[in-house]
Short mmCIF file of C-alpha atoms and ligand atoms in Angstrom, two decimals:
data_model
loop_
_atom_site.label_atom_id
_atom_site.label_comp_id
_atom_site.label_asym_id
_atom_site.label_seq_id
_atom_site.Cartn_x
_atom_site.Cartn_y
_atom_site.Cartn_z
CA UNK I 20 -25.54 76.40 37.31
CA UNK I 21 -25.16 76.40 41.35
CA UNK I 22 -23.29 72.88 41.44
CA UNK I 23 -21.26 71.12 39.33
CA UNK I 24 -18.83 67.98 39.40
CA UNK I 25 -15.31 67.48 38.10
CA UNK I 26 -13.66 63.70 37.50
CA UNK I 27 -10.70 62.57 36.06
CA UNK I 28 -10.73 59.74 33.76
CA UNK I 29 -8.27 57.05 31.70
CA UNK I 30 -5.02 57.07 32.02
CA UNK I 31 -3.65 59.27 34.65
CA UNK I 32 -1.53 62.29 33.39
CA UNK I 33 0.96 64.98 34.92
CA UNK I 34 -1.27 68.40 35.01
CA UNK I 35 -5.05 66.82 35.81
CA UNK I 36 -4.27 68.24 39.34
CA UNK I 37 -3.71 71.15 37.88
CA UNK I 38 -6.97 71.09 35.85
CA UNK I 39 -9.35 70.06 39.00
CA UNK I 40 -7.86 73.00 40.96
CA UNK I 41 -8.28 75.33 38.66
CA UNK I 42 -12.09 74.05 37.94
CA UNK I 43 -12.66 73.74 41.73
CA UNK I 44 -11.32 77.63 42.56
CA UNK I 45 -13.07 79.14 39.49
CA UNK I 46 -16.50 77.68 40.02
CA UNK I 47 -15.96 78.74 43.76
CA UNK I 48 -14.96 82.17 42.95
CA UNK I 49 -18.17 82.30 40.89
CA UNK I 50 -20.33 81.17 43.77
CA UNK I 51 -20.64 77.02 42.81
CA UNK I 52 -20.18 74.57 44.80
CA UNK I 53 -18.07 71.81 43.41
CA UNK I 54 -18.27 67.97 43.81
CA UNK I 55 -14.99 65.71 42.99
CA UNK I 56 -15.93 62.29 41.74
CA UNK I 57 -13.44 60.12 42.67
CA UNK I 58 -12.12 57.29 40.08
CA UNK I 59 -13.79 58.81 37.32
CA UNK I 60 -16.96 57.48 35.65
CA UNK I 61 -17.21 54.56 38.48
CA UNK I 62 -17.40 57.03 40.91
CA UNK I 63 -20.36 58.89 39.26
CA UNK I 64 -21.82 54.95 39.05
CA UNK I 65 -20.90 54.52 42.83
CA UNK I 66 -21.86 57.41 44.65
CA UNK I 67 -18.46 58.41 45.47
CA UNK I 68 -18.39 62.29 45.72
CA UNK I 69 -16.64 64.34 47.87
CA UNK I 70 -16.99 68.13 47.99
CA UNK I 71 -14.08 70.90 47.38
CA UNK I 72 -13.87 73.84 48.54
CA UNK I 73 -10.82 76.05 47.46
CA UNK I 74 -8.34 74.86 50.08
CA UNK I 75 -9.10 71.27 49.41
CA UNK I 76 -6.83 71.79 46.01
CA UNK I 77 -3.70 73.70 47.58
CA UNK I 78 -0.60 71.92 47.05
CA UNK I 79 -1.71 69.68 44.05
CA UNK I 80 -0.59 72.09 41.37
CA UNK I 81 3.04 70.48 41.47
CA UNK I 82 1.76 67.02 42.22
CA UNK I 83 1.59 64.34 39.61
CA UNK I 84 -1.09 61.85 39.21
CA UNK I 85 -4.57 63.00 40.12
CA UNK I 86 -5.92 63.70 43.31
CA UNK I 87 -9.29 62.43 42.22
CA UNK I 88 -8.23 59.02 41.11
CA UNK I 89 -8.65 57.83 37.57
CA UNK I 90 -10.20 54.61 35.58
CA UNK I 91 -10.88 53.17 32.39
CA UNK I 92 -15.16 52.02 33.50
CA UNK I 93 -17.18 49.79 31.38
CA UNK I 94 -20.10 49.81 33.40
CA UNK I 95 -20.67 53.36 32.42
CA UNK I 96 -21.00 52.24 28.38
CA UNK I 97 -23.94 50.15 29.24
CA UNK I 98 -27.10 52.35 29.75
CA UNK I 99 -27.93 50.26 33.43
CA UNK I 100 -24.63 52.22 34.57
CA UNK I 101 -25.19 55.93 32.81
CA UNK I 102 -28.58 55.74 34.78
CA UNK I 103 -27.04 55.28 38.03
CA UNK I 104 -24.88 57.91 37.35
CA UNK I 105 -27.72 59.71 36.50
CA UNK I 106 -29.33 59.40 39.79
CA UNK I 107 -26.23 60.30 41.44
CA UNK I 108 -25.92 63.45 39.51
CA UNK I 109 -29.66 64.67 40.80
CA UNK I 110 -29.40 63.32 44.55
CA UNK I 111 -26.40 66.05 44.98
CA UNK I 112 -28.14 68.23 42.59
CA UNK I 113 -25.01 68.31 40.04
CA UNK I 114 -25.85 70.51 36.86
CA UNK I 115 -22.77 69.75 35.03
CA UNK I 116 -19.35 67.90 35.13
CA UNK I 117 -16.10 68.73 33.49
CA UNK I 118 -14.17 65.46 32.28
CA UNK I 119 -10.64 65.67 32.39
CA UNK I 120 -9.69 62.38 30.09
CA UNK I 121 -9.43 61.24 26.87
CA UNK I 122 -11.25 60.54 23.39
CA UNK I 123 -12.59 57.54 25.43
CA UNK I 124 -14.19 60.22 28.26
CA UNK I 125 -15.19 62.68 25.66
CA UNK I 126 -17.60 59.82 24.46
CA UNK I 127 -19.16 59.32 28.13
CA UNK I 128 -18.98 63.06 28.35
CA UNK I 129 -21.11 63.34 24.97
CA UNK I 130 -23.77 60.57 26.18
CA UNK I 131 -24.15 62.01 29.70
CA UNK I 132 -24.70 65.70 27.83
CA UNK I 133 -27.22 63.45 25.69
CA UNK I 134 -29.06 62.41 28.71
CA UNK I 135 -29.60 65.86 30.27
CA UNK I 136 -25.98 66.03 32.49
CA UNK I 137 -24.01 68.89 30.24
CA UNK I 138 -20.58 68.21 30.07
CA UNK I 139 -17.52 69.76 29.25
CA UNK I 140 -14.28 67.58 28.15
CA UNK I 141 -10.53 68.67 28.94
CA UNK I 142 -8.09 66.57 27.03
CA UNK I 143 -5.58 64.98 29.60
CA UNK I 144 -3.83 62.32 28.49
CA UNK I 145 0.00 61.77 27.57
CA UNK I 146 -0.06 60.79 24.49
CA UNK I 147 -1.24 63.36 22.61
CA UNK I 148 -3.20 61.67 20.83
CA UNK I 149 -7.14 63.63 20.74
CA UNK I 150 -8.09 63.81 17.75
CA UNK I 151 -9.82 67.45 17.91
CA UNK I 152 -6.33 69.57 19.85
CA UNK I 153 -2.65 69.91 19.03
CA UNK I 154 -2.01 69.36 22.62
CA UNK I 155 -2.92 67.32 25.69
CA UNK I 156 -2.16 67.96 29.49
CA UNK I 157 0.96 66.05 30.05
CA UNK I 158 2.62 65.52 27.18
CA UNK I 159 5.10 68.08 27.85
CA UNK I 160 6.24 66.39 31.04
CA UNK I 161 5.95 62.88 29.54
CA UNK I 162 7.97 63.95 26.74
CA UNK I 163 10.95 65.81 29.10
CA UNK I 164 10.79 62.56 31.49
CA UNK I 165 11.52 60.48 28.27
CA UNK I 166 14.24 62.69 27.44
CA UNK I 167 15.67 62.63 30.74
CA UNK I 168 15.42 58.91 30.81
CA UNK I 169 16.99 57.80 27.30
CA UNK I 170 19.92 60.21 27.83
CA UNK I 171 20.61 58.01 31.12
CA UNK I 172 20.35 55.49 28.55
CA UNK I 173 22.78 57.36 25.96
CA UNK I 174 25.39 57.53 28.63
CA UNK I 175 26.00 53.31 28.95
CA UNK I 176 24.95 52.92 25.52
CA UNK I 177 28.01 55.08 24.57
CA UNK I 178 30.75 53.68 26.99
CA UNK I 179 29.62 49.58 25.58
CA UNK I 180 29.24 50.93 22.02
CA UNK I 181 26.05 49.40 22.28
CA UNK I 182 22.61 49.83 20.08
CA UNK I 183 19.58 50.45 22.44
CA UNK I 184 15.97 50.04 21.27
CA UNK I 185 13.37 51.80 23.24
CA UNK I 186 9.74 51.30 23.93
CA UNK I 187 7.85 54.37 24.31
CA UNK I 188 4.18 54.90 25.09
CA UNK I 189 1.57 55.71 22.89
CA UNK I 190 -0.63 52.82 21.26
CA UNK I 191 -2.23 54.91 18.27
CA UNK I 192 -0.46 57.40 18.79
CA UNK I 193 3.29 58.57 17.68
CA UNK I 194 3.92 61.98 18.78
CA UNK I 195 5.76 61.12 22.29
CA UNK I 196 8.20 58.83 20.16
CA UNK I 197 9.06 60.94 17.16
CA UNK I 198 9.48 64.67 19.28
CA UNK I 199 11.37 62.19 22.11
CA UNK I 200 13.30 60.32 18.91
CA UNK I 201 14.66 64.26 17.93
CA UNK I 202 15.28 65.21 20.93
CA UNK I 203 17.46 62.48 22.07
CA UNK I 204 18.97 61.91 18.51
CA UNK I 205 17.87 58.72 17.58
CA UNK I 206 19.00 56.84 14.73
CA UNK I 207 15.99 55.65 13.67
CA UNK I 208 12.29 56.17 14.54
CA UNK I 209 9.47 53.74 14.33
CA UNK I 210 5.87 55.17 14.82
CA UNK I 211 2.38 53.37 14.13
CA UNK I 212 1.34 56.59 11.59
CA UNK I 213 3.95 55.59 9.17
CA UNK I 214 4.73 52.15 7.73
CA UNK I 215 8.43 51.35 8.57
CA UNK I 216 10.51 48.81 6.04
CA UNK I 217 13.12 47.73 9.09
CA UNK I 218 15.20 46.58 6.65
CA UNK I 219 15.69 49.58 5.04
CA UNK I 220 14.55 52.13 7.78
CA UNK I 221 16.68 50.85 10.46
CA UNK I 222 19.01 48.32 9.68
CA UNK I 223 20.67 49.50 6.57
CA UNK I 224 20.53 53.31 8.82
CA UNK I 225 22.93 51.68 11.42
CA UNK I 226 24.96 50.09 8.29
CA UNK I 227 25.29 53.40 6.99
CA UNK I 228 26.18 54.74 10.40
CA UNK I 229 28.74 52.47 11.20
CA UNK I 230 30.35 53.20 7.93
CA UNK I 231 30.85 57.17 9.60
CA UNK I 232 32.71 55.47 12.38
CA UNK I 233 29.65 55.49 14.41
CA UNK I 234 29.52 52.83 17.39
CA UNK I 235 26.69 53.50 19.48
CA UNK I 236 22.75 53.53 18.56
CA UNK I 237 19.26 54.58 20.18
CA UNK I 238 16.14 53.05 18.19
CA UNK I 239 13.08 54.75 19.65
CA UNK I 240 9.87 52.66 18.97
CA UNK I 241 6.41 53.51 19.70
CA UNK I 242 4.41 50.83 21.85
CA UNK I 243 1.85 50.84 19.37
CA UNK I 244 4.55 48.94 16.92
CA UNK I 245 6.02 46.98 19.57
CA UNK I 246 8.26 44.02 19.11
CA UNK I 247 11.29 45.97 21.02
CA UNK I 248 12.84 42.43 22.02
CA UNK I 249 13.27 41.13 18.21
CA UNK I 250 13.87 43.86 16.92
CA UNK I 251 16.73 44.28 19.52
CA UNK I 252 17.71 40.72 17.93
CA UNK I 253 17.79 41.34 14.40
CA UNK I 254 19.52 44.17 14.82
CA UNK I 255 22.52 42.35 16.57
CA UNK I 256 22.55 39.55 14.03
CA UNK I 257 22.37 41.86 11.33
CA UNK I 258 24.93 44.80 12.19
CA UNK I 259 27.06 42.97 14.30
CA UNK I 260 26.82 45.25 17.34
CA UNK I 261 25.76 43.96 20.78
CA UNK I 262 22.26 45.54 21.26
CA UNK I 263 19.55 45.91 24.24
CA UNK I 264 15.75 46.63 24.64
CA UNK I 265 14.02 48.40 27.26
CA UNK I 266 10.58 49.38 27.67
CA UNK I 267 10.18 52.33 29.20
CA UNK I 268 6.90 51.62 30.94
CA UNK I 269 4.26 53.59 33.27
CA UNK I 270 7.59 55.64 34.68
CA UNK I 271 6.55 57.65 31.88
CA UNK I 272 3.14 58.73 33.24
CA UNK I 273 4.14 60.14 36.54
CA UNK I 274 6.25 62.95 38.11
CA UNK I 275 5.53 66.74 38.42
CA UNK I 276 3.92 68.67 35.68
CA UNK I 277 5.82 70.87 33.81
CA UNK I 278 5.60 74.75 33.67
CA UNK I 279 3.46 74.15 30.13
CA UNK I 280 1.07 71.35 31.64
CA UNK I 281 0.35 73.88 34.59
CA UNK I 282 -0.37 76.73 32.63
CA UNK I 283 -2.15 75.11 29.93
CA UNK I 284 -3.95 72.80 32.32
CA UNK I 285 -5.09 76.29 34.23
CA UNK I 286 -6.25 77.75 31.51
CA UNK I 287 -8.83 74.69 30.06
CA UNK I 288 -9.86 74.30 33.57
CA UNK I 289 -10.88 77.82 33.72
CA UNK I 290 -12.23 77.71 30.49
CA UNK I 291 -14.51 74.48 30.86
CA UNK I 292 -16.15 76.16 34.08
CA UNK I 293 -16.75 79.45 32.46
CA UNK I 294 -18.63 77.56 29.57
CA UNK I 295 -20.92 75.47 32.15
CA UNK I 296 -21.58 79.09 33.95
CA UNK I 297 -23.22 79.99 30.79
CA UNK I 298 -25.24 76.73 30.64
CA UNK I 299 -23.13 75.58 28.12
CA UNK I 300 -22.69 71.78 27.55
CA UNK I 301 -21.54 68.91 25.38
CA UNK I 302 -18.15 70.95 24.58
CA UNK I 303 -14.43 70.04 25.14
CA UNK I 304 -12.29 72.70 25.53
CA UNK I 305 -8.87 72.73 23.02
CA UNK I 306 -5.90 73.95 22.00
CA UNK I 307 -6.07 74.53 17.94
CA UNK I 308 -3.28 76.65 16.51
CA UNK I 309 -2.10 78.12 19.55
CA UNK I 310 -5.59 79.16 21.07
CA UNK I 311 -7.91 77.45 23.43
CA UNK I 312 -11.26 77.15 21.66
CA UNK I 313 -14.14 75.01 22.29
CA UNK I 314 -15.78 72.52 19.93
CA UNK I 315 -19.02 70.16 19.84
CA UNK I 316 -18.05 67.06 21.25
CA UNK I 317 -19.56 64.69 18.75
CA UNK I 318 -17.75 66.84 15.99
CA UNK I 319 -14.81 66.70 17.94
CA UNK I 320 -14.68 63.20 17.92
CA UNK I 321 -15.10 62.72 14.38
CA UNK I 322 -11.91 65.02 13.74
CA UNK I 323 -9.29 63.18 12.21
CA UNK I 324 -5.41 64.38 13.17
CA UNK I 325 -2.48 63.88 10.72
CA UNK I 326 0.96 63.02 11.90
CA UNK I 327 3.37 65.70 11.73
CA UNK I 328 5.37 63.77 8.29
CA UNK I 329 7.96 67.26 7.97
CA UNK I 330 9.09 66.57 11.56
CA UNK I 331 9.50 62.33 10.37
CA UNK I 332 10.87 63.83 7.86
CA UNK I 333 13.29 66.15 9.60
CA UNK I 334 14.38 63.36 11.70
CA UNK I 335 14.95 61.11 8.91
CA UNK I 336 17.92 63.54 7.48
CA UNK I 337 19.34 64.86 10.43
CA UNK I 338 20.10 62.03 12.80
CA UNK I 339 22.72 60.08 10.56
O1 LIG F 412 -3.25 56.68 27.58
C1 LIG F 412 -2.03 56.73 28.17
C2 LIG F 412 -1.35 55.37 28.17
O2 LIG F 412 -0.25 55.47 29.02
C3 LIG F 412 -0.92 54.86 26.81
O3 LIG F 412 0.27 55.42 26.35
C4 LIG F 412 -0.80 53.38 27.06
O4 LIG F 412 -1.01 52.67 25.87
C5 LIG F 412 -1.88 53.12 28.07
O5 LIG F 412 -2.19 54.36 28.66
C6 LIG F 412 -1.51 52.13 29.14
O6 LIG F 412 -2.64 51.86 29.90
P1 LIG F 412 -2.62 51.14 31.32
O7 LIG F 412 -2.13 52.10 32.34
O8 LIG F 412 -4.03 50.74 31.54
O9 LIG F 412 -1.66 49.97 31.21
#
């Protein structure tokens, strides 16, 4: 391939900078020449390219957000719009494209591939939650910034002897919530993957508690479960201690990748351009067990991924 195209797609995530510079300098390297599509699969729709060279991505590696833009498209699920993207891709002559995005992407990803445009998926997306790798580019930082934020939190809870019941992101998806729910000691966790009795997973927890001379509580709930506000209700009604609900909203999605999200956002990138060098399409590049490997991305898709029940578990016993 002499020319290919990178976009970034979804929701936005800390280390997709990192991902389009290191697709932009290794196709350059290797003689391509390298289109950025800005906002995604629109852009493809809308003509709206603009070409990288290998200074065009200095100073993004720290940056969070993507240079490129991002957006969910619906245009591009009806065939009218993957035809116009179509004609965009052979007007500049673009041989491939490497999708930095999520499950949703992967699936534009598989039906450009299916129209002739090979395409290579990178998972970026904070939640963790692609079905087909054990990690996604920005979870790391998402996961430190929610740590850094609920131990803000810890610090008022403890001086009002307060409960606190948190929002988290992830609508499928519970990973941020249960590794964040460890790591800030939470009394009680409440994730989408595993059906919660609130009477007896959380309010009869702080009872317990409160019987070890406990006075202060963090609830971390996934936004997928929801219901922060009466939850934040019952739990004052029922345990008789003056409680408060945040959400901790889109904060979560932004600030500068972490040393993991660069390095691991460097290395798909890489990867995903190598692949298209050999002609290679219809792939998204992983992490499975440690390695980055690359799978079909229809079979990837139809992966299935398990919630991690020993950590739940862990959690469960420890944070009494
Ligand atoms: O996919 C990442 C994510 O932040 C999810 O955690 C959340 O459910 C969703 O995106 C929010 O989407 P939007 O930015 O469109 O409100």
């Amino acid at each position: 391939m002499k020319t290919i195209g990178v976009l970034t797609s979804g929701g936005d995530a800390p280390g997709m900078n990192a991902a389009i510079r290191a697709v932009v300098r290794t196709a350059c390297e290797n003689g391509m020449k390298v289109y950025g599509i800005n906002r995604g699969y629109q852009g493809l729709i809308d003509d709206d390219l603009v070409e990288l060279n290998i200074r065009s991505v200095s100073d993004i590696i720290h940056r969070g957000g993507t240079m490129l833009y991002s957006a969910r498209c619906l245009a591009f699920k009806e065939e009218e719009g993957m035809q116009k993207a179509i004609e965009t891709c052979k007007k500049h002559g673009i041989e491939g494209i490497v999708v930095i995005g999520g499950d949703g992407s992967f699936r534009g990803a598989r039906d450009l591939s299916l129209r002739g445009i090979p395409c290579i998926g990178i998972p970026g997306t904070i939640d963790n939650d692609i079905v087909s790798s054990d990690y996604t580019i920005g979870y790391d930082t998402c996961l430190n910034t929610i740590m850094d934020m609920v131990d803000r939190i810890r610090d008022t809870v403890e001086s009002h002897s307060r409960c606190f019941v948190v929002e988290v992101m992830g609508n499928r998806c519970g990973d941020l919530t249960l590794n964040s729910g460890i790591a800030v000691g939470a009394t009680a966790i409440v994730i989408p993957e595993i059906q919660s009795d609130i009477e007896k997973h959380v309010i009869e927890r702080i009872r317990r508690t409160q019987k070890t001379d406990k006075k202060h509580f963090i609830i971390m709930v996934a936004e997928g479960v929801g219901g922060v506000a009466d939850l934040a209700k019952k739990i004052q009604e029922e345990c008789g201690v003056e409680t408060r609900s945040t959400v901790l909203g889109h904060v979560q999605r932004g600030g500068s990748p972490t040393a993991r999200d660069r390095v691991m956002a460097s290395q798909m990138g890489y990867y995903a351009v190598k692949l298209l060098m050999q002609g290679i399409g219809n792939r998204v590049v992983v992490m499975k067990d440690d390695k980055i490997v690359d799978y079909d991305i229809y079979e990837a898709l139809t992966m299935t991924k398990e919630v991690d029940t020993t950590l739940y578990q862990i959690a469960h016993e420890i944070s009494i």
